[in-house]
Short mmCIF file of C-alpha atoms and ligand atoms in Angstrom, two decimals:
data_model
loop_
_atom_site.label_atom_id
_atom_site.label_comp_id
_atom_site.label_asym_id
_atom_site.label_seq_id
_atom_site.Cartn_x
_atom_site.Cartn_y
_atom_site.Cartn_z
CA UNK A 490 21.90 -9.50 50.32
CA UNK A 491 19.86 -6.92 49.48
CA UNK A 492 16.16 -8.15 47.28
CA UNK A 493 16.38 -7.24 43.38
CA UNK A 494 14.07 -4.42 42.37
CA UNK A 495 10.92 -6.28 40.59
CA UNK A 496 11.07 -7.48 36.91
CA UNK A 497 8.40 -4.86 35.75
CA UNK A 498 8.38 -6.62 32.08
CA UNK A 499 10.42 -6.93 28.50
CA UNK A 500 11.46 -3.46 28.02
CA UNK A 501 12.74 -3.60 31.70
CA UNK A 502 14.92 -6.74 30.85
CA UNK A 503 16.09 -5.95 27.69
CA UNK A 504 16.14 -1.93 27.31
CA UNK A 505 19.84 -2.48 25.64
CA UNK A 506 18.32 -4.15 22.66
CA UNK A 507 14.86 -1.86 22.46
CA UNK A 508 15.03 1.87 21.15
CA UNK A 509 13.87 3.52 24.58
CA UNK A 510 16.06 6.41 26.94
CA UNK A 511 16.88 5.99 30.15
CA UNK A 512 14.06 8.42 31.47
CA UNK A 513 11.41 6.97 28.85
CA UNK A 514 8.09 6.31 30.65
CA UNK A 515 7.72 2.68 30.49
CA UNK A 516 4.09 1.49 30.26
CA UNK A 517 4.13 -2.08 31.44
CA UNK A 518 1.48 -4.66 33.03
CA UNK A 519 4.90 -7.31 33.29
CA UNK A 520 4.68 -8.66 29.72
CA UNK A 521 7.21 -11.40 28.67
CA UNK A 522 9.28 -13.94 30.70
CA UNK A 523 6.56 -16.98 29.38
CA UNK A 524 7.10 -20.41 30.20
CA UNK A 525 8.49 -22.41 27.65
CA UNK A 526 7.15 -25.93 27.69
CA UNK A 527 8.89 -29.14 26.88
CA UNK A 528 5.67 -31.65 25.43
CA UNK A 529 5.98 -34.97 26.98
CA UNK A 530 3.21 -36.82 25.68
CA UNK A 531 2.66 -35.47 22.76
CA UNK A 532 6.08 -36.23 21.52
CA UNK A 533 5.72 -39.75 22.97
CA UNK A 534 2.83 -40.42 20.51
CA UNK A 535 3.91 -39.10 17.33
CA UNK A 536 6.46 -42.47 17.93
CA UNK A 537 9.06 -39.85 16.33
CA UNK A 538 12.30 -38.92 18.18
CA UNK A 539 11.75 -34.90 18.42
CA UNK A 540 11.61 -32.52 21.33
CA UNK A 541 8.87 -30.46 20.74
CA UNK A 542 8.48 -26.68 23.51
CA UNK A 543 5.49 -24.85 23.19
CA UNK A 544 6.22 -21.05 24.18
CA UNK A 545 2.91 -20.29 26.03
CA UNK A 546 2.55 -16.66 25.14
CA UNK A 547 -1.33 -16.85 26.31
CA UNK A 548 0.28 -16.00 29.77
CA UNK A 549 0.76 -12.65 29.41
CA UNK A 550 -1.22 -10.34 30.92
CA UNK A 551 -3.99 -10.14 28.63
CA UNK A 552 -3.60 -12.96 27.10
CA UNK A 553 -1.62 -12.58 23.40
CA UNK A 554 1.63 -12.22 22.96
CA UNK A 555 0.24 -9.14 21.69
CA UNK A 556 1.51 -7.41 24.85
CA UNK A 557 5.16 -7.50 24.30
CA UNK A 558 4.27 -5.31 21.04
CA UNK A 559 1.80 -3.13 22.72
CA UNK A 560 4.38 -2.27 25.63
CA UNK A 561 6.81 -1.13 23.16
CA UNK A 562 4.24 0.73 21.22
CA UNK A 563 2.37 2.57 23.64
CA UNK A 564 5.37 3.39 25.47
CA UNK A 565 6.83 4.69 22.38
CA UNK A 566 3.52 6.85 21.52
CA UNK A 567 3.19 8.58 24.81
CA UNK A 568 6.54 9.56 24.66
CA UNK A 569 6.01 10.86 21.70
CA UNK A 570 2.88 12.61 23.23
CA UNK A 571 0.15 10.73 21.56
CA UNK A 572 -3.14 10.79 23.11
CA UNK A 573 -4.65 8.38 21.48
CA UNK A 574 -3.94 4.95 19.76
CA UNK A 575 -5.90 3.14 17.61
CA UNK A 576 -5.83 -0.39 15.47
CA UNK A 577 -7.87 -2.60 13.38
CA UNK A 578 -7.74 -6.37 14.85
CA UNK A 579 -8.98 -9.53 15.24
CA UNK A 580 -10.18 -9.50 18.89
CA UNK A 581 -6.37 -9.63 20.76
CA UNK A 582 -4.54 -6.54 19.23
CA UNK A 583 -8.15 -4.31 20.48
CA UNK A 584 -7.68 -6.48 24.34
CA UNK A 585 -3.94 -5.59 24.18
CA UNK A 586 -4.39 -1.71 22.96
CA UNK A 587 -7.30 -1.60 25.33
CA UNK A 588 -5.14 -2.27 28.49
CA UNK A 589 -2.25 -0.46 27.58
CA UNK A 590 -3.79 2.66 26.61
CA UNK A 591 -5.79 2.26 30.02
CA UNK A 592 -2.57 1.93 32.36
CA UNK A 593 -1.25 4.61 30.07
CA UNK A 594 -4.23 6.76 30.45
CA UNK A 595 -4.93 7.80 26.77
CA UNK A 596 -7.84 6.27 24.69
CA UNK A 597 -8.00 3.62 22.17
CA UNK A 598 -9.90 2.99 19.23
CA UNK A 599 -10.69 -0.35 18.05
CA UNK A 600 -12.13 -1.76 14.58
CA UNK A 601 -12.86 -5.08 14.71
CA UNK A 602 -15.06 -7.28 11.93
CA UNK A 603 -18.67 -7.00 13.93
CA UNK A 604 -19.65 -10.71 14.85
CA UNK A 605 -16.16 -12.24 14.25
CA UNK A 606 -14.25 -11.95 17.25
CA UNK A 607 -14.12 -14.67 20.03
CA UNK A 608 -16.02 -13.16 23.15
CA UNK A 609 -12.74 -12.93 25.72
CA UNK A 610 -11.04 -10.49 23.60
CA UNK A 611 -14.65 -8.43 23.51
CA UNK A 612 -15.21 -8.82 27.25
CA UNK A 613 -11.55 -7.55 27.53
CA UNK A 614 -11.79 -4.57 24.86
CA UNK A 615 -15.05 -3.10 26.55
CA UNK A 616 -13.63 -3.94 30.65
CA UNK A 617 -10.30 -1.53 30.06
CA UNK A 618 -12.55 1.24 28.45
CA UNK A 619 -11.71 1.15 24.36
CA UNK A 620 -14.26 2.79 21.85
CA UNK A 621 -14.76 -0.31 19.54
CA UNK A 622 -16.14 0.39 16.45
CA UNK A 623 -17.93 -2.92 15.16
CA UNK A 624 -17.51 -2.67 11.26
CA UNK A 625 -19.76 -4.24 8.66
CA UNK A 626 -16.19 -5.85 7.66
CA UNK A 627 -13.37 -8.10 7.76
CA UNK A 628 -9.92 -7.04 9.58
CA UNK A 629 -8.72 -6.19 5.91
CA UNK A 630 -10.60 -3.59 5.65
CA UNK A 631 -10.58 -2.33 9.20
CA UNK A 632 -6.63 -1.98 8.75
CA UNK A 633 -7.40 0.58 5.06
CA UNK A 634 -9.61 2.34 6.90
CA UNK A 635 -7.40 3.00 9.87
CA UNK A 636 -4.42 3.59 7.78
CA UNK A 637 -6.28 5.91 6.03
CA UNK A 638 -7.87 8.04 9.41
CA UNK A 639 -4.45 7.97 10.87
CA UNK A 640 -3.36 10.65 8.00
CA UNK A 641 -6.48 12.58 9.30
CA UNK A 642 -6.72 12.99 13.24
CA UNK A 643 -4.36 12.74 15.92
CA UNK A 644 -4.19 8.58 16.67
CA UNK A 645 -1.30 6.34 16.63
CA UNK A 646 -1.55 3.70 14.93
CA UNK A 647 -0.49 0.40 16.98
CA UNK A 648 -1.43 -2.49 14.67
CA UNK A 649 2.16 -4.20 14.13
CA UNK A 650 3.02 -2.09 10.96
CA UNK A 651 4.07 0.15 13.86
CA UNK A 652 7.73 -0.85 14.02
CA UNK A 653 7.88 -0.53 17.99
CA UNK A 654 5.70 -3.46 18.26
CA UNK A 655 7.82 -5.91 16.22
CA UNK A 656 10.97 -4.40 18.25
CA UNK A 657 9.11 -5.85 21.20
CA UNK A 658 7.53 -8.88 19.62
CA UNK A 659 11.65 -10.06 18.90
CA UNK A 660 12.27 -10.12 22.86
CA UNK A 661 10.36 -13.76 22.26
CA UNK A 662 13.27 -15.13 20.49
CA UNK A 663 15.61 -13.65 23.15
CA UNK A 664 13.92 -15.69 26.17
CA UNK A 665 13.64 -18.59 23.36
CA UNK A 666 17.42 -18.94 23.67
CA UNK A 667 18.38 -18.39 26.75
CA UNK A 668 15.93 -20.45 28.13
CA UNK A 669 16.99 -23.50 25.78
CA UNK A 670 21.14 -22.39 25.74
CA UNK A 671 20.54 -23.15 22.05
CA UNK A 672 18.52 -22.12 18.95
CA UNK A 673 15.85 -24.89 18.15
CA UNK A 674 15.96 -26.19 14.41
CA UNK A 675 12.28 -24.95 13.77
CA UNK A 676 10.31 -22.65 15.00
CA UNK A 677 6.52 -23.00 13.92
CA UNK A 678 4.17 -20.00 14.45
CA UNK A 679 0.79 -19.35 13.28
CA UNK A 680 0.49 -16.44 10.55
CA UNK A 681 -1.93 -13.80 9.99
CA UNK A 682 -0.29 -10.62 9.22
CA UNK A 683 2.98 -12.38 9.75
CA UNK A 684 3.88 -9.67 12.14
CA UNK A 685 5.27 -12.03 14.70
CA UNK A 686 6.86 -14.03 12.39
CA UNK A 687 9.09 -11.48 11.24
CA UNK A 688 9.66 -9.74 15.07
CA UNK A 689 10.93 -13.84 16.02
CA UNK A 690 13.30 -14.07 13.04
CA UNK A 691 14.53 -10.10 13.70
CA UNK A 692 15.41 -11.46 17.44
CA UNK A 693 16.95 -14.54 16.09
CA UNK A 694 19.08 -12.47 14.21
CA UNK A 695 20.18 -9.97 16.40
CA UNK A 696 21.55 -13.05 18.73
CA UNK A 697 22.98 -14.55 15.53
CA UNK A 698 24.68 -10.91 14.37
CA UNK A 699 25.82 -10.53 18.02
CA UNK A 700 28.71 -13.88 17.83
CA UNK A 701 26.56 -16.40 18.78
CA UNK A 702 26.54 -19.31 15.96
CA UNK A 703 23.32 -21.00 14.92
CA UNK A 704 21.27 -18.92 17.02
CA UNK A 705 18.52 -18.73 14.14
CA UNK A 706 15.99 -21.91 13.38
CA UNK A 707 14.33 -22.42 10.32
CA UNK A 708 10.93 -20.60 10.17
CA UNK A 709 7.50 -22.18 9.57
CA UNK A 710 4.43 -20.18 9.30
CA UNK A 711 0.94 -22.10 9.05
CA UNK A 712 -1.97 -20.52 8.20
CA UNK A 713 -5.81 -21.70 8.06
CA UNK A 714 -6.60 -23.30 4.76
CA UNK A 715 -9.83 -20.96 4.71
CA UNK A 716 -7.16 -18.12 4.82
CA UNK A 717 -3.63 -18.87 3.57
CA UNK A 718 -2.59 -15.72 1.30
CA UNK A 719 1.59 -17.42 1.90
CA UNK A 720 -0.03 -20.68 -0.12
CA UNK A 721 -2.48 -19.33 -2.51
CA UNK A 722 0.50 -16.69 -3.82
CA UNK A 723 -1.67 -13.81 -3.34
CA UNK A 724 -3.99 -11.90 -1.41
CA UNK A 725 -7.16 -13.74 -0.43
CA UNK A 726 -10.32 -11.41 -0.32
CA UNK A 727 -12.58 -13.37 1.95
CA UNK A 728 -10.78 -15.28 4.28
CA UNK A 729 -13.15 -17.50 6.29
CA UNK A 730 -11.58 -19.63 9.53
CA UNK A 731 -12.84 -21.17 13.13
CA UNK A 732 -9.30 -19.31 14.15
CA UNK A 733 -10.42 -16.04 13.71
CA UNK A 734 -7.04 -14.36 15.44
CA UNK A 735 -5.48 -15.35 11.86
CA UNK A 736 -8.61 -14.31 9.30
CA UNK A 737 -6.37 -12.43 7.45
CA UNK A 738 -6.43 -12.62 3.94
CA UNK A 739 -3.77 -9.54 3.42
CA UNK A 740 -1.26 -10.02 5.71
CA UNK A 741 0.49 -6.73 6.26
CA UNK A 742 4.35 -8.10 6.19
CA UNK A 743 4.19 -9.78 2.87
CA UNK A 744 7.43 -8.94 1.82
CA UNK A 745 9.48 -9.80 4.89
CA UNK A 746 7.73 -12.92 5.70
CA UNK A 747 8.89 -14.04 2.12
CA UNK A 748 11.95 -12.84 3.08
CA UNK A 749 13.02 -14.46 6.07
CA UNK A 750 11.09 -17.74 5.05
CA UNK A 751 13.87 -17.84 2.20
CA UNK A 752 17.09 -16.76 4.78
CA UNK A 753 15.80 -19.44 7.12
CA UNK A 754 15.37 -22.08 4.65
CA UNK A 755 12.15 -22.72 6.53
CA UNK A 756 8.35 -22.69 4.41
CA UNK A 757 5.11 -21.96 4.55
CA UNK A 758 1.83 -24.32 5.05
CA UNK A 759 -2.14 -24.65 5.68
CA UNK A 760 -4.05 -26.39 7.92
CA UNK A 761 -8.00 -27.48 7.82
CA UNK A 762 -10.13 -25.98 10.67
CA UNK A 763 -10.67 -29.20 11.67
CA UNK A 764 -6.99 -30.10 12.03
CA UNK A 765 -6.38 -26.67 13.98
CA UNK A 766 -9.11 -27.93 16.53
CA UNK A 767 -8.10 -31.72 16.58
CA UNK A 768 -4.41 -30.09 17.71
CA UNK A 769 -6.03 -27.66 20.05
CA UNK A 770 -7.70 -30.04 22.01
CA UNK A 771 -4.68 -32.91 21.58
CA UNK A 772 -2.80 -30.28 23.51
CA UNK A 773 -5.28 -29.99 26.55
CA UNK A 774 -6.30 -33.21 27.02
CA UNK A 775 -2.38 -34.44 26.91
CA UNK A 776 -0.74 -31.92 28.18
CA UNK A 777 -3.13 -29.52 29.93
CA UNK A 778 -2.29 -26.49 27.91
CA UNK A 779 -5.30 -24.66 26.75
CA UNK A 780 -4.59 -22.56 23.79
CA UNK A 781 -7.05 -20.68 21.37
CA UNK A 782 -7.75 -22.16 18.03
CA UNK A 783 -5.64 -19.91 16.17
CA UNK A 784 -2.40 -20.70 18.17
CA UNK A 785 -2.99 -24.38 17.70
CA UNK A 786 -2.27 -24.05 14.13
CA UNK A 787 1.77 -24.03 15.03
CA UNK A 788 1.34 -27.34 17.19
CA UNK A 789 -0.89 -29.04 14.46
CA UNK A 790 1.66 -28.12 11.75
CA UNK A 791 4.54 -29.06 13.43
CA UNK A 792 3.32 -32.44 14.08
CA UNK A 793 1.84 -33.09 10.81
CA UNK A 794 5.70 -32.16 9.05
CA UNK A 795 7.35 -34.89 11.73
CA UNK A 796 5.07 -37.45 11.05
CA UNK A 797 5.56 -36.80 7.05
CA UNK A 798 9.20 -36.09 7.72
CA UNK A 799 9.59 -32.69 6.41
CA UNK A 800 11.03 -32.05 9.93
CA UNK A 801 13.34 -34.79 10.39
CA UNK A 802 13.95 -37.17 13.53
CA UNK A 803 16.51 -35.53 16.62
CA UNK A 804 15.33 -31.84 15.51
CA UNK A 805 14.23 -29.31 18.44
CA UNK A 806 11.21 -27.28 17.64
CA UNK A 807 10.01 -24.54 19.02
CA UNK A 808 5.78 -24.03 18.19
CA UNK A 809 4.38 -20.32 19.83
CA UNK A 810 0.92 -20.71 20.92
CA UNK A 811 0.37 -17.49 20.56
CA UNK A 812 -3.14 -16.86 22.66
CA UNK A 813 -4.80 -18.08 25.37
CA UNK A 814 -7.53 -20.87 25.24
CA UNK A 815 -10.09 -18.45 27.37
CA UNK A 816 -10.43 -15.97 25.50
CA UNK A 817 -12.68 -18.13 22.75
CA UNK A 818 -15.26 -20.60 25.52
CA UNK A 819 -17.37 -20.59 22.42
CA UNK A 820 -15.30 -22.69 20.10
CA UNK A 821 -14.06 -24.46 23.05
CA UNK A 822 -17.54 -25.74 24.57
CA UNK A 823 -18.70 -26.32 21.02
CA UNK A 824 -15.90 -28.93 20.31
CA UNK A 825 -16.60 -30.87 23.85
CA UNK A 826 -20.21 -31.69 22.60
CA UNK A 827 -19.01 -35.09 24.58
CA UNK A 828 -17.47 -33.75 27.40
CA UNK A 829 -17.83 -36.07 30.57
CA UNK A 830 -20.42 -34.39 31.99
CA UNK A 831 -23.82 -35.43 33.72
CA UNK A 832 -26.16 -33.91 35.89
CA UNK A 833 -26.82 -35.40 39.43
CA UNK A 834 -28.67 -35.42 42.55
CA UNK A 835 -26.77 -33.69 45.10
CA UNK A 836 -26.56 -36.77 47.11
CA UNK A 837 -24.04 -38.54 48.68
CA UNK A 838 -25.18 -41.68 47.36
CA UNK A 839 -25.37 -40.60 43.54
CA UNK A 840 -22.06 -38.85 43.64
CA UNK A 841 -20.23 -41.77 44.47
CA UNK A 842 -22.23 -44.35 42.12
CA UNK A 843 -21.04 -42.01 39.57
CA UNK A 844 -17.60 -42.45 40.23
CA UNK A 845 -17.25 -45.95 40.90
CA UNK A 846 -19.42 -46.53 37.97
CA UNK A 847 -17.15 -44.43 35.63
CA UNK A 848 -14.10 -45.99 37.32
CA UNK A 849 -15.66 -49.63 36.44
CA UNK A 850 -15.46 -48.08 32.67
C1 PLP B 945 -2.33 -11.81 16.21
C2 PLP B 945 -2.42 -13.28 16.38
C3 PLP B 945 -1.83 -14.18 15.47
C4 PLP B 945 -1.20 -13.74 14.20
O1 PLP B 945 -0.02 -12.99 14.36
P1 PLP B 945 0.52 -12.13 13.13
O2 PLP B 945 1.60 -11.31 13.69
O3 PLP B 945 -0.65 -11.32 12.66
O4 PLP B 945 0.96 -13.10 12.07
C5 PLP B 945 -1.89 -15.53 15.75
N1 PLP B 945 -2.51 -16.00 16.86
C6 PLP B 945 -3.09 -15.16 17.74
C7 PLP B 945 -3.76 -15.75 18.92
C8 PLP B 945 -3.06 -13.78 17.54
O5 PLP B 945 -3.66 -12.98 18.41
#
């Protein structure tokens, strides 16, 4: 039997459900195909009977699920013979436009709120070669200011108002199912410009449209108390949160994120910094997944609505984490302030008095 050609990514897989040609340049780093995680322990302690998968999107190549948009995108804009992209973000939408544009070989620009973005996503923007403009501003007003240079010199805007990155944010959904053999009953996702919320529920859909019943969950969006536009009812101005992937205070798909949150009967809520944390570091300790602070929000959520039971007992849910736990050390190291850490002599004898003593308890 002759070896299968290698999976080169999402657009690869599923190029009969994505708007690209059969001699479209595909820019790819292998985006996609994320493990899907069924919580043990977590579960076991809520004393609930729910099965609760966390989609671990902080595997992809740089780190966001970011990349299954920016593969679409940038594949899109250098067929259409951009030579440049360019975005406002919070730190992972710069990392993913950064590589992408790099394996594509055209440049990107990158606004991001100077002093607000965790240090990963900087180390990653400034290793693939983006110009980053630091502005004296949130992500709010990075995205007016690159909608507004985009009608003025030759960039493509990738930020996920670009419709090519939802149409590869929805290939999510796809591996959601077929993984599972089933929609879940929720799906919980953190919300910032509620991009990805809408690119899961367009995927959910196009299963659903295509025969297969019930292939769409009810959809939950959580956003940071310090910057929850879906629960205030309007536009916040100076959204302040530890999760700074979702300081967003004017989320960019308003309008559909009402929308589907009404067709999927699902809602929106906040969470306290301190409860996105606690449910960040639940997750490593008990299941050694290591999220960033931002995806954590799902998880927390989602937990918080079983134990009050707004999610009710024998439902499957579905949380994204939507970044990886490396790309902010800072917020990470901070929380651990007692971490089981000491410092030794490098002896024999001390190394295993330490042990035995911390086995003795
Ligand atoms: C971009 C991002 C979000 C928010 O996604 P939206 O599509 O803006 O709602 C959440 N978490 C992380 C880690 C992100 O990078």
């Amino acid at each position: 039997m002759p070896f299968r050609s290698r999976y080169t990514g999402l657009i690869d897989k599923y190029r009969d459900h994505l708007p690209v040609h059969d001699d479209t340049r595909i820019i790819s780093l292998g985006e996609g195909n994320t493990p899907l995680i069924r919580l043990h322990n977590v579960s076991d302690s809520i004393g609930k009977d729910v099965d609760i998968y966390v989609k671990y999107e902080g595997l992809n190549p740089t780190g966001s699920f970011k990349d299954r948009g920016m593969t679409m995108a940038v594949t899109k804009a250098v067929e259409d013979g951009s030579k440049a992209i360019i975005c406002a973000s919070t730190g992972n939408t710069s990392a993913a436009a950064a590589a992408y544009a790099a394996r594509a070989g055209i440049t990107a620009y990158v606004l991001i709120p100077e002093g607000k973005i965790a240090m990963g996503k900087m180390a990653q923007a400034m290793m693939y070669g983006a110009t980053i403009l630091q502005i004296k501003g949130n992500f709010d007003l990075g995205m007016d200011l690159v909608k507004q240079v985009a009608k003025e010199a030759p960039v493509t805007i990738v930020n996920s108002i670009n419709p090519f990155r939802i149409q590869g944010q929805k290939t999510a959904a796809f591996e959601i199912l077929e993984e599972l053999g089933f929609a879940p009953d929720f799906h919980c996702l953190p919300v910032g410009n509620a991009g990805n919320i809408t690119a899961h529920w367009m995927g959910y859909s196009e299963y659903h449209k295509s025969g297969i019943v019930n292939a769409r969950p009810k959809m939950i969006g959580y956003q940071a108390s310090g910057a929850a536009p879906f629960m205030r009812g309007e536009m916040v101005d100076n959204p302040e949160t530890v999760a700074t992937a979702i300081r967003i205070g004017h989320p960019q798909s308003w309008d559909k994120a009402w929308a589907l949150q009404k067709e999927s009967h699902g809602w929106f809520d906040e969470l306290a910094d301190e409860d996105i944390l606690a449910a960040q570091k639940l997750l490593a300790l008990s299941e050694g997944v290591f999220c960033e602070p931002a995806s954590a929000a799902s998880l927390g959520g989602a937990i918080r609505d079983v134990k009050n039971g707004k999610i009710p007992e024998g439902s499957k849910i579905v949380c994204t984490l939507t970044g990886n736990g490396l790309k902010d050390p800072d917020t990470a190291i901070d929380q651990c302030a007692n971490a089981k850490m000491t410092t030794i002599d490098a002896t024999l004898d001390e190394v295993k008095r330490t042990i035995l003593d911390s086995m003795a308890g």
